[in-house]
Amino acid sequence: GGSRAKGEGGGRGEGQGPPRQRLVESWGMAGKHDDGVELLRMDEVQRQADKDSDLPPALNLSGAIDILPQLKSGPPRSDADVVDVVVEVEREAPSEFMAAFFAQVKGVKTEMGEIRDTMKEVKDLQAKIITEVSKQKSKEYTETLDERLRSISLKAKKIKGKLQGMQQAAEEKFAADKDSAEARTHANMHGALTRKFVEVMGDFQEIQSTYKKHLRDRVARQVKVANPAATEEEIEKAVEGGGGGLLGPG
């Protein structure tokens, strides 16, 4: 009887025991059912144990899904008495090899973005060339277009070389451990980056193919008007020249 009275008095009394410590943990999924059930079960077990204990009763954990069991040192006198100890899980820093790889991936993504931007300019220039009636303007647009196409070609060649270099470096690095976490991460990221590059270049080829078709149709109509007996070779030659020679005076 004395023990129980002492325990109950300690639970109600002011200033009893040191400040309460509370452990706060970051959960991957807040309110996981199994964790809540476990805490409630522990709470019930603790209440049974407190009946014959000289210590103050455990704090109520019912519903505390996202809080670890609190240390049994009595309730706090105020919020100021609560000491939060944050449990942090530090991720292991990437190796020097992977850090360099991540930097390469970032660089390739930036270059592919630049190619996308240039492709937009290419489409605008192609549309202007197809509809332009001025020989001088058409020539200017064509020269600018050729410059943009060279830029895309050079960047694409550069990216292709980087992707091949990444693959070769990985094969040498992970030759003895192809199933390691780093090897899998490298393979997944490199594969995704390669597919993205293929997608970008596929879009570029489609733009070129559509442009050439529209340009050929326009030039063919002009050639037929100027020379109804024009051969396919003459039409193709005019298309390759951008149709400039068939346009009106600048």
PDB file of C-alpha atoms in Angstrom, residues 7-246:
ATOM      1  CA  GLY A   7       3.967   6.162  -6.685  1.00  0.00           C
ATOM      2  CA  GLU A   8       0.630   7.907  -7.078  1.00  0.00           C
ATOM      3  CA  GLY A   9       1.776  10.885  -5.025  1.00  0.00           C
ATOM      4  CA  GLY A  10       4.889  11.174  -7.172  1.00  0.00           C
ATOM      5  CA  GLY A  11       2.741  11.186 -10.286  1.00  0.00           C
ATOM      6  CA  ARG A  12       0.569  14.079  -9.036  1.00  0.00           C
ATOM      7  CA  GLY A  13       3.034  16.114  -7.018  1.00  0.00           C
ATOM      8  CA  GLU A  14       4.664  19.310  -8.236  1.00  0.00           C
ATOM      9  CA  GLY A  15       8.384  19.407  -8.777  1.00  0.00           C
ATOM     10  CA  GLN A  16       8.864  15.670  -8.471  1.00  0.00           C
ATOM     11  CA  GLY A  17      11.731  14.172 -10.465  1.00  0.00           C
ATOM     12  CA  PRO A  18      14.097  15.706 -13.077  1.00  0.00           C
ATOM     13  CA  PRO A  19      12.879  17.255 -16.376  1.00  0.00           C
ATOM     14  CA  ARG A  20      11.299  14.762 -18.737  1.00  0.00           C
ATOM     15  CA  GLN A  21      13.276  13.796 -21.829  1.00  0.00           C
ATOM     16  CA  ARG A  22      11.431  13.127 -25.027  1.00  0.00           C
ATOM     17  CA  LEU A  23      12.922  11.394 -28.052  1.00  0.00           C
ATOM     18  CA  VAL A  24      11.562  12.577 -31.381  1.00  0.00           C
ATOM     19  CA  GLU A  25      12.140  10.454 -34.440  1.00  0.00           C
ATOM     20  CA  SER A  26      11.545  11.235 -38.131  1.00  0.00           C
ATOM     21  CA  TRP A  27       9.441   8.404 -39.491  1.00  0.00           C
ATOM     22  CA  GLY A  28       9.426   7.371 -43.158  1.00  0.00           C
ATOM     23  CA  MET A  29       5.625   7.047 -42.979  1.00  0.00           C
ATOM     24  CA  ALA A  30       3.865   9.023 -40.273  1.00  0.00           C
ATOM     25  CA  GLY A  31       1.358   7.053 -38.240  1.00  0.00           C
ATOM     26  CA  LYS A  32       2.392   3.529 -39.208  1.00  0.00           C
ATOM     27  CA  HIS A  33      -0.195   1.166 -37.726  1.00  0.00           C
ATOM     28  CA  ASP A  34       2.263  -1.420 -36.433  1.00  0.00           C
ATOM     29  CA  ASP A  35       4.256   1.213 -34.502  1.00  0.00           C
ATOM     30  CA  GLY A  36       1.083   2.542 -32.867  1.00  0.00           C
ATOM     31  CA  VAL A  37      -0.043  -0.918 -31.807  1.00  0.00           C
ATOM     32  CA  GLU A  38       3.395  -1.612 -30.340  1.00  0.00           C
ATOM     33  CA  LEU A  39       3.380   1.612 -28.327  1.00  0.00           C
ATOM     34  CA  LEU A  40      -0.099   0.900 -26.958  1.00  0.00           C
ATOM     35  CA  ARG A  41       0.968  -2.615 -26.002  1.00  0.00           C
ATOM     36  CA  MET A  42       4.038  -1.276 -24.207  1.00  0.00           C
ATOM     37  CA  ASP A  43       1.844   1.264 -22.425  1.00  0.00           C
ATOM     38  CA  GLU A  44      -0.427  -1.471 -21.056  1.00  0.00           C
ATOM     39  CA  VAL A  45       2.520  -3.588 -19.927  1.00  0.00           C
ATOM     40  CA  GLN A  46       4.028  -0.578 -18.171  1.00  0.00           C
ATOM     41  CA  ARG A  47       0.789   0.208 -16.313  1.00  0.00           C
ATOM     42  CA  GLN A  48       0.694  -3.336 -14.971  1.00  0.00           C
ATOM     43  CA  ALA A  49       4.306  -3.071 -13.827  1.00  0.00           C
ATOM     44  CA  ASP A  50       3.680   0.269 -12.092  1.00  0.00           C
ATOM     45  CA  LYS A  51       1.173  -1.302  -9.699  1.00  0.00           C
ATOM     46  CA  ASP A  52       4.002  -2.853  -7.678  1.00  0.00           C
ATOM     47  CA  SER A  53       6.670  -0.239  -8.359  1.00  0.00           C
ATOM     48  CA  ASP A  54       8.022   2.570  -6.211  1.00  0.00           C
ATOM     49  CA  LEU A  55       8.578   4.665  -9.332  1.00  0.00           C
ATOM     50  CA  PRO A  56       6.010   7.184 -10.638  1.00  0.00           C
ATOM     51  CA  PRO A  57       3.558   5.732 -13.193  1.00  0.00           C
ATOM     52  CA  ALA A  58       4.659   5.800 -16.822  1.00  0.00           C
ATOM     53  CA  LEU A  59       3.470   8.625 -19.005  1.00  0.00           C
ATOM     54  CA  ASN A  60       0.477   7.803 -21.182  1.00  0.00           C
ATOM     55  CA  LEU A  61       1.605   6.837 -24.672  1.00  0.00           C
ATOM     56  CA  SER A  62      -1.862   6.073 -26.055  1.00  0.00           C
ATOM     57  CA  GLY A  63      -2.092   7.446 -29.559  1.00  0.00           C
ATOM     58  CA  ALA A  64       1.550   8.578 -29.583  1.00  0.00           C
ATOM     59  CA  ILE A  65       2.225   6.921 -32.902  1.00  0.00           C
ATOM     60  CA  ASP A  66       5.120   9.181 -33.828  1.00  0.00           C
ATOM     61  CA  ILE A  67       6.868   9.461 -30.451  1.00  0.00           C
ATOM     62  CA  LEU A  68       9.214   6.909 -28.906  1.00  0.00           C
ATOM     63  CA  PRO A  69       8.528   5.744 -25.312  1.00  0.00           C
ATOM     64  CA  GLN A  70       9.327   8.629 -22.981  1.00  0.00           C
ATOM     65  CA  LEU A  71      11.762   8.170 -20.149  1.00  0.00           C
ATOM     66  CA  LYS A  72       9.934   7.341 -16.896  1.00  0.00           C
ATOM     67  CA  SER A  73      10.976  10.275 -14.705  1.00  0.00           C
ATOM     68  CA  GLY A  74       7.614  11.868 -13.966  1.00  0.00           C
ATOM     69  CA  PRO A  75       5.632  14.526 -15.816  1.00  0.00           C
ATOM     70  CA  PRO A  76       7.291  17.870 -16.556  1.00  0.00           C
ATOM     71  CA  ARG A  77       6.522  20.987 -14.537  1.00  0.00           C
ATOM     72  CA  SER A  78       6.207  23.066 -17.721  1.00  0.00           C
ATOM     73  CA  ASP A  79       6.983  23.031 -21.432  1.00  0.00           C
ATOM     74  CA  ALA A  80      10.356  24.549 -20.591  1.00  0.00           C
ATOM     75  CA  ASP A  81      11.276  21.306 -18.813  1.00  0.00           C
ATOM     76  CA  VAL A  82      10.906  19.244 -21.971  1.00  0.00           C
ATOM     77  CA  VAL A  83      14.245  18.393 -23.566  1.00  0.00           C
ATOM     78  CA  ASP A  84      13.964  17.208 -27.184  1.00  0.00           C
ATOM     79  CA  VAL A  85      16.697  14.905 -28.427  1.00  0.00           C
ATOM     80  CA  VAL A  86      16.413  14.702 -32.216  1.00  0.00           C
ATOM     81  CA  VAL A  87      17.474  11.400 -33.695  1.00  0.00           C
ATOM     82  CA  GLU A  88      19.105  12.044 -37.058  1.00  0.00           C
ATOM     83  CA  VAL A  89      20.267   9.424 -39.524  1.00  0.00           C
ATOM     84  CA  GLU A  90      23.179  10.682 -41.557  1.00  0.00           C
ATOM     85  CA  ARG A  91      23.583   9.390 -45.075  1.00  0.00           C
ATOM     86  CA  GLU A  92      26.972   8.102 -46.023  1.00  0.00           C
ATOM     87  CA  ALA A  93      28.806  10.582 -48.240  1.00  0.00           C
ATOM     88  CA  PRO A  94      29.352   9.357 -51.824  1.00  0.00           C
ATOM     89  CA  SER A  95      32.772   8.111 -52.811  1.00  0.00           C
ATOM     90  CA  GLU A  96      35.086  10.306 -54.837  1.00  0.00           C
ATOM     91  CA  PHE A  97      34.274   8.276 -57.948  1.00  0.00           C
ATOM     92  CA  MET A  98      30.502   8.672 -57.517  1.00  0.00           C
ATOM     93  CA  ALA A  99      30.797  12.363 -56.633  1.00  0.00           C
ATOM     94  CA  ALA A 100      32.629  12.930 -59.928  1.00  0.00           C
ATOM     95  CA  PHE A 101      29.998  10.867 -61.736  1.00  0.00           C
ATOM     96  CA  PHE A 102      27.150  12.933 -60.262  1.00  0.00           C
ATOM     97  CA  ALA A 103      28.909  16.096 -61.451  1.00  0.00           C
ATOM     98  CA  GLN A 104      29.205  14.628 -64.952  1.00  0.00           C
ATOM     99  CA  VAL A 105      25.524  13.724 -64.981  1.00  0.00           C
ATOM    100  CA  LYS A 106      24.609  17.268 -64.003  1.00  0.00           C
ATOM    101  CA  GLY A 107      26.805  18.646 -66.779  1.00  0.00           C
ATOM    102  CA  VAL A 108      25.282  16.373 -69.423  1.00  0.00           C
ATOM    103  CA  LYS A 109      21.760  17.342 -68.345  1.00  0.00           C
ATOM    104  CA  THR A 110      22.695  21.001 -68.720  1.00  0.00           C
ATOM    105  CA  GLU A 111      24.075  20.399 -72.217  1.00  0.00           C
ATOM    106  CA  MET A 112      20.960  18.488 -73.262  1.00  0.00           C
ATOM    107  CA  GLY A 113      18.896  21.434 -72.049  1.00  0.00           C
ATOM    108  CA  GLU A 114      20.988  23.712 -74.238  1.00  0.00           C
ATOM    109  CA  ILE A 115      20.331  21.449 -77.214  1.00  0.00           C
ATOM    110  CA  ARG A 116      16.598  21.660 -76.503  1.00  0.00           C
ATOM    111  CA  ASP A 117      16.796  25.453 -76.460  1.00  0.00           C
ATOM    112  CA  THR A 118      18.681  25.516 -79.756  1.00  0.00           C
ATOM    113  CA  MET A 119      16.133  23.151 -81.278  1.00  0.00           C
ATOM    114  CA  LYS A 120      13.427  25.741 -80.584  1.00  0.00           C
ATOM    115  CA  GLU A 121      15.470  28.318 -82.492  1.00  0.00           C
ATOM    116  CA  VAL A 122      15.924  25.836 -85.322  1.00  0.00           C
ATOM    117  CA  LYS A 123      12.168  25.308 -85.645  1.00  0.00           C
ATOM    118  CA  ASP A 124      11.560  29.062 -85.728  1.00  0.00           C
ATOM    119  CA  LEU A 125      14.202  29.567 -88.398  1.00  0.00           C
ATOM    120  CA  GLN A 126      12.875  26.693 -90.482  1.00  0.00           C
ATOM    121  CA  ALA A 127       9.360  28.157 -90.362  1.00  0.00           C
ATOM    122  CA  LYS A 128      10.704  31.520 -91.516  1.00  0.00           C
ATOM    123  CA  ILE A 129      12.667  29.979 -94.377  1.00  0.00           C
ATOM    124  CA  ILE A 130       9.634  28.057 -95.635  1.00  0.00           C
ATOM    125  CA  THR A 131       7.391  31.144 -95.658  1.00  0.00           C
ATOM    126  CA  GLU A 132       9.937  33.836 -96.595  1.00  0.00           C
ATOM    127  CA  VAL A 133       9.571  35.345-100.075  1.00  0.00           C
ATOM    128  CA  SER A 134      12.664  37.527 -99.950  1.00  0.00           C
ATOM    129  CA  LYS A 135      15.798  35.943-101.358  1.00  0.00           C
ATOM    130  CA  GLN A 136      18.082  37.979 -99.095  1.00  0.00           C
ATOM    131  CA  LYS A 137      16.112  37.227 -95.944  1.00  0.00           C
ATOM    132  CA  SER A 138      15.929  33.558 -96.810  1.00  0.00           C
ATOM    133  CA  LYS A 139      19.701  33.463 -97.245  1.00  0.00           C
ATOM    134  CA  GLU A 140      20.232  35.104 -93.851  1.00  0.00           C
ATOM    135  CA  TYR A 141      17.884  32.671 -92.145  1.00  0.00           C
ATOM    136  CA  THR A 142      19.561  29.732 -93.835  1.00  0.00           C
ATOM    137  CA  GLU A 143      23.024  30.834 -92.681  1.00  0.00           C
ATOM    138  CA  THR A 144      21.805  31.224 -89.117  1.00  0.00           C
ATOM    139  CA  LEU A 145      20.089  27.848 -89.314  1.00  0.00           C
ATOM    140  CA  ASP A 146      23.293  26.171 -90.492  1.00  0.00           C
ATOM    141  CA  GLU A 147      25.125  27.698 -87.534  1.00  0.00           C
ATOM    142  CA  ARG A 148      22.538  26.364 -85.057  1.00  0.00           C
ATOM    143  CA  LEU A 149      22.648  22.924 -86.629  1.00  0.00           C
ATOM    144  CA  ARG A 150      26.432  22.814 -86.295  1.00  0.00           C
ATOM    145  CA  SER A 151      26.094  23.803 -82.641  1.00  0.00           C
ATOM    146  CA  ILE A 152      23.680  20.952 -81.969  1.00  0.00           C
ATOM    147  CA  SER A 153      25.876  18.491 -83.826  1.00  0.00           C
ATOM    148  CA  LEU A 154      28.977  19.435 -81.831  1.00  0.00           C
ATOM    149  CA  LYS A 155      27.179  19.255 -78.483  1.00  0.00           C
ATOM    150  CA  ALA A 156      25.598  15.924 -79.357  1.00  0.00           C
ATOM    151  CA  LYS A 157      29.008  14.502 -80.282  1.00  0.00           C
ATOM    152  CA  LYS A 158      30.419  15.814 -76.996  1.00  0.00           C
ATOM    153  CA  ILE A 159      27.612  14.259 -74.942  1.00  0.00           C
ATOM    154  CA  LYS A 160      27.962  10.929 -76.731  1.00  0.00           C
ATOM    155  CA  GLY A 161      31.669  10.878 -75.872  1.00  0.00           C
ATOM    156  CA  LYS A 162      30.935  11.647 -72.205  1.00  0.00           C
ATOM    157  CA  LEU A 163      28.360   8.869 -71.961  1.00  0.00           C
ATOM    158  CA  GLN A 164      30.797   6.394 -73.447  1.00  0.00           C
ATOM    159  CA  GLY A 165      33.499   7.579 -71.049  1.00  0.00           C
ATOM    160  CA  MET A 166      31.188   7.131 -68.047  1.00  0.00           C
ATOM    161  CA  GLN A 167      30.375   3.593 -69.126  1.00  0.00           C
ATOM    162  CA  GLN A 168      34.013   2.659 -69.617  1.00  0.00           C
ATOM    163  CA  ALA A 169      35.020   4.126 -66.255  1.00  0.00           C
ATOM    164  CA  ALA A 170      32.250   2.181 -64.508  1.00  0.00           C
ATOM    165  CA  GLU A 171      33.261  -1.093 -66.135  1.00  0.00           C
ATOM    166  CA  GLU A 172      36.798  -0.632 -64.836  1.00  0.00           C
ATOM    167  CA  LYS A 173      35.730   0.620 -61.391  1.00  0.00           C
ATOM    168  CA  PHE A 174      33.173  -2.091 -60.676  1.00  0.00           C
ATOM    169  CA  ALA A 175      34.809  -4.980 -62.514  1.00  0.00           C
ATOM    170  CA  ALA A 176      35.293  -6.867 -59.232  1.00  0.00           C
ATOM    171  CA  ASP A 177      31.926  -5.958 -57.690  1.00  0.00           C
ATOM    172  CA  LYS A 178      29.229  -5.417 -60.293  1.00  0.00           C
ATOM    173  CA  ASP A 179      26.424  -5.904 -57.751  1.00  0.00           C
ATOM    174  CA  SER A 180      27.537  -3.230 -55.282  1.00  0.00           C
ATOM    175  CA  ALA A 181      25.183  -0.374 -54.373  1.00  0.00           C
ATOM    176  CA  GLU A 182      27.372   2.133 -56.221  1.00  0.00           C
ATOM    177  CA  ALA A 183      27.517  -0.060 -59.320  1.00  0.00           C
ATOM    178  CA  ARG A 184      23.717  -0.336 -59.421  1.00  0.00           C
ATOM    179  CA  THR A 185      23.273   3.389 -58.843  1.00  0.00           C
ATOM    180  CA  HIS A 186      25.731   4.191 -61.615  1.00  0.00           C
ATOM    181  CA  ALA A 187      24.080   1.774 -64.033  1.00  0.00           C
ATOM    182  CA  ASN A 188      20.587   3.115 -63.354  1.00  0.00           C
ATOM    183  CA  MET A 189      21.544   6.778 -63.676  1.00  0.00           C
ATOM    184  CA  HIS A 190      23.714   6.210 -66.733  1.00  0.00           C
ATOM    185  CA  GLY A 191      20.964   4.204 -68.408  1.00  0.00           C
ATOM    186  CA  ALA A 192      18.353   6.892 -67.725  1.00  0.00           C
ATOM    187  CA  LEU A 193      20.687   9.623 -68.986  1.00  0.00           C
ATOM    188  CA  THR A 194      21.459   7.673 -72.165  1.00  0.00           C
ATOM    189  CA  ARG A 195      17.760   7.127 -72.872  1.00  0.00           C
ATOM    190  CA  LYS A 196      17.116  10.830 -72.375  1.00  0.00           C
ATOM    191  CA  PHE A 197      19.866  11.701 -74.840  1.00  0.00           C
ATOM    192  CA  VAL A 198      18.467   9.277 -77.414  1.00  0.00           C
ATOM    193  CA  GLU A 199      15.047  10.889 -76.920  1.00  0.00           C
ATOM    194  CA  VAL A 200      16.449  14.392 -77.478  1.00  0.00           C
ATOM    195  CA  MET A 201      18.264  13.363 -80.632  1.00  0.00           C
ATOM    196  CA  GLY A 202      15.182  11.535 -81.900  1.00  0.00           C
ATOM    197  CA  ASP A 203      13.163  14.738 -81.520  1.00  0.00           C
ATOM    198  CA  PHE A 204      15.886  16.638 -83.365  1.00  0.00           C
ATOM    199  CA  GLN A 205      15.848  14.196 -86.265  1.00  0.00           C
ATOM    200  CA  GLU A 206      12.065  14.474 -86.454  1.00  0.00           C
ATOM    201  CA  ILE A 207      12.322  18.262 -86.647  1.00  0.00           C
ATOM    202  CA  GLN A 208      14.845  17.960 -89.459  1.00  0.00           C
ATOM    203  CA  SER A 209      12.769  15.411 -91.334  1.00  0.00           C
ATOM    204  CA  THR A 210       9.591  17.504 -91.101  1.00  0.00           C
ATOM    205  CA  TYR A 211      11.434  20.622 -92.225  1.00  0.00           C
ATOM    206  CA  LYS A 212      13.003  18.915 -95.188  1.00  0.00           C
ATOM    207  CA  LYS A 213       9.623  17.553 -96.299  1.00  0.00           C
ATOM    208  CA  HIS A 214       7.928  20.960 -96.071  1.00  0.00           C
ATOM    209  CA  LEU A 215      10.823  22.661 -97.809  1.00  0.00           C
ATOM    210  CA  ARG A 216      10.912  20.075-100.570  1.00  0.00           C
ATOM    211  CA  ASP A 217       7.198  20.441-101.201  1.00  0.00           C
ATOM    212  CA  ARG A 218       7.494  24.203-101.445  1.00  0.00           C
ATOM    213  CA  VAL A 219      10.577  24.154-103.659  1.00  0.00           C
ATOM    214  CA  ALA A 220       9.085  21.444-105.864  1.00  0.00           C
ATOM    215  CA  ARG A 221       6.035  23.595-106.515  1.00  0.00           C
ATOM    216  CA  GLN A 222       8.229  26.573-107.401  1.00  0.00           C
ATOM    217  CA  VAL A 223      10.443  24.474-109.648  1.00  0.00           C
ATOM    218  CA  LYS A 224       7.448  23.070-111.492  1.00  0.00           C
ATOM    219  CA  VAL A 225       6.106  26.571-112.051  1.00  0.00           C
ATOM    220  CA  ALA A 226       9.453  27.785-113.411  1.00  0.00           C
ATOM    221  CA  ASN A 227      10.259  24.559-115.284  1.00  0.00           C
ATOM    222  CA  PRO A 228       7.465  22.024-115.665  1.00  0.00           C
ATOM    223  CA  ALA A 229       9.971  19.526-117.095  1.00  0.00           C
ATOM    224  CA  ALA A 230      12.315  19.694-114.077  1.00  0.00           C
ATOM    225  CA  THR A 231      13.735  16.345-112.989  1.00  0.00           C
ATOM    226  CA  GLU A 232      13.778  14.954-109.449  1.00  0.00           C
ATOM    227  CA  GLU A 233      17.538  15.563-109.343  1.00  0.00           C
ATOM    228  CA  GLU A 234      17.009  19.251-110.091  1.00  0.00           C
ATOM    229  CA  ILE A 235      14.350  19.486-107.412  1.00  0.00           C
ATOM    230  CA  GLU A 236      16.602  17.797-104.840  1.00  0.00           C
ATOM    231  CA  LYS A 237      19.464  20.112-105.756  1.00  0.00           C
ATOM    232  CA  ALA A 238      17.179  23.098-105.220  1.00  0.00           C
ATOM    233  CA  VAL A 239      16.070  21.684-101.869  1.00  0.00           C
ATOM    234  CA  GLU A 240      19.668  21.213-100.724  1.00  0.00           C
ATOM    235  CA  GLY A 241      20.308  24.830-101.637  1.00  0.00           C
ATOM    236  CA  GLY A 242      17.446  25.949 -99.463  1.00  0.00           C
ATOM    237  CA  GLY A 243      15.384  27.017-102.441  1.00  0.00           C
ATOM    238  CA  GLY A 244      17.097  30.375-102.484  1.00  0.00           C
ATOM    239  CA  GLY A 245      17.763  30.336-106.190  1.00  0.00           C
ATOM    240  CA  LEU A 246      14.085  29.891-106.915  1.00  0.00           C
TER     241      LEU A 246
END
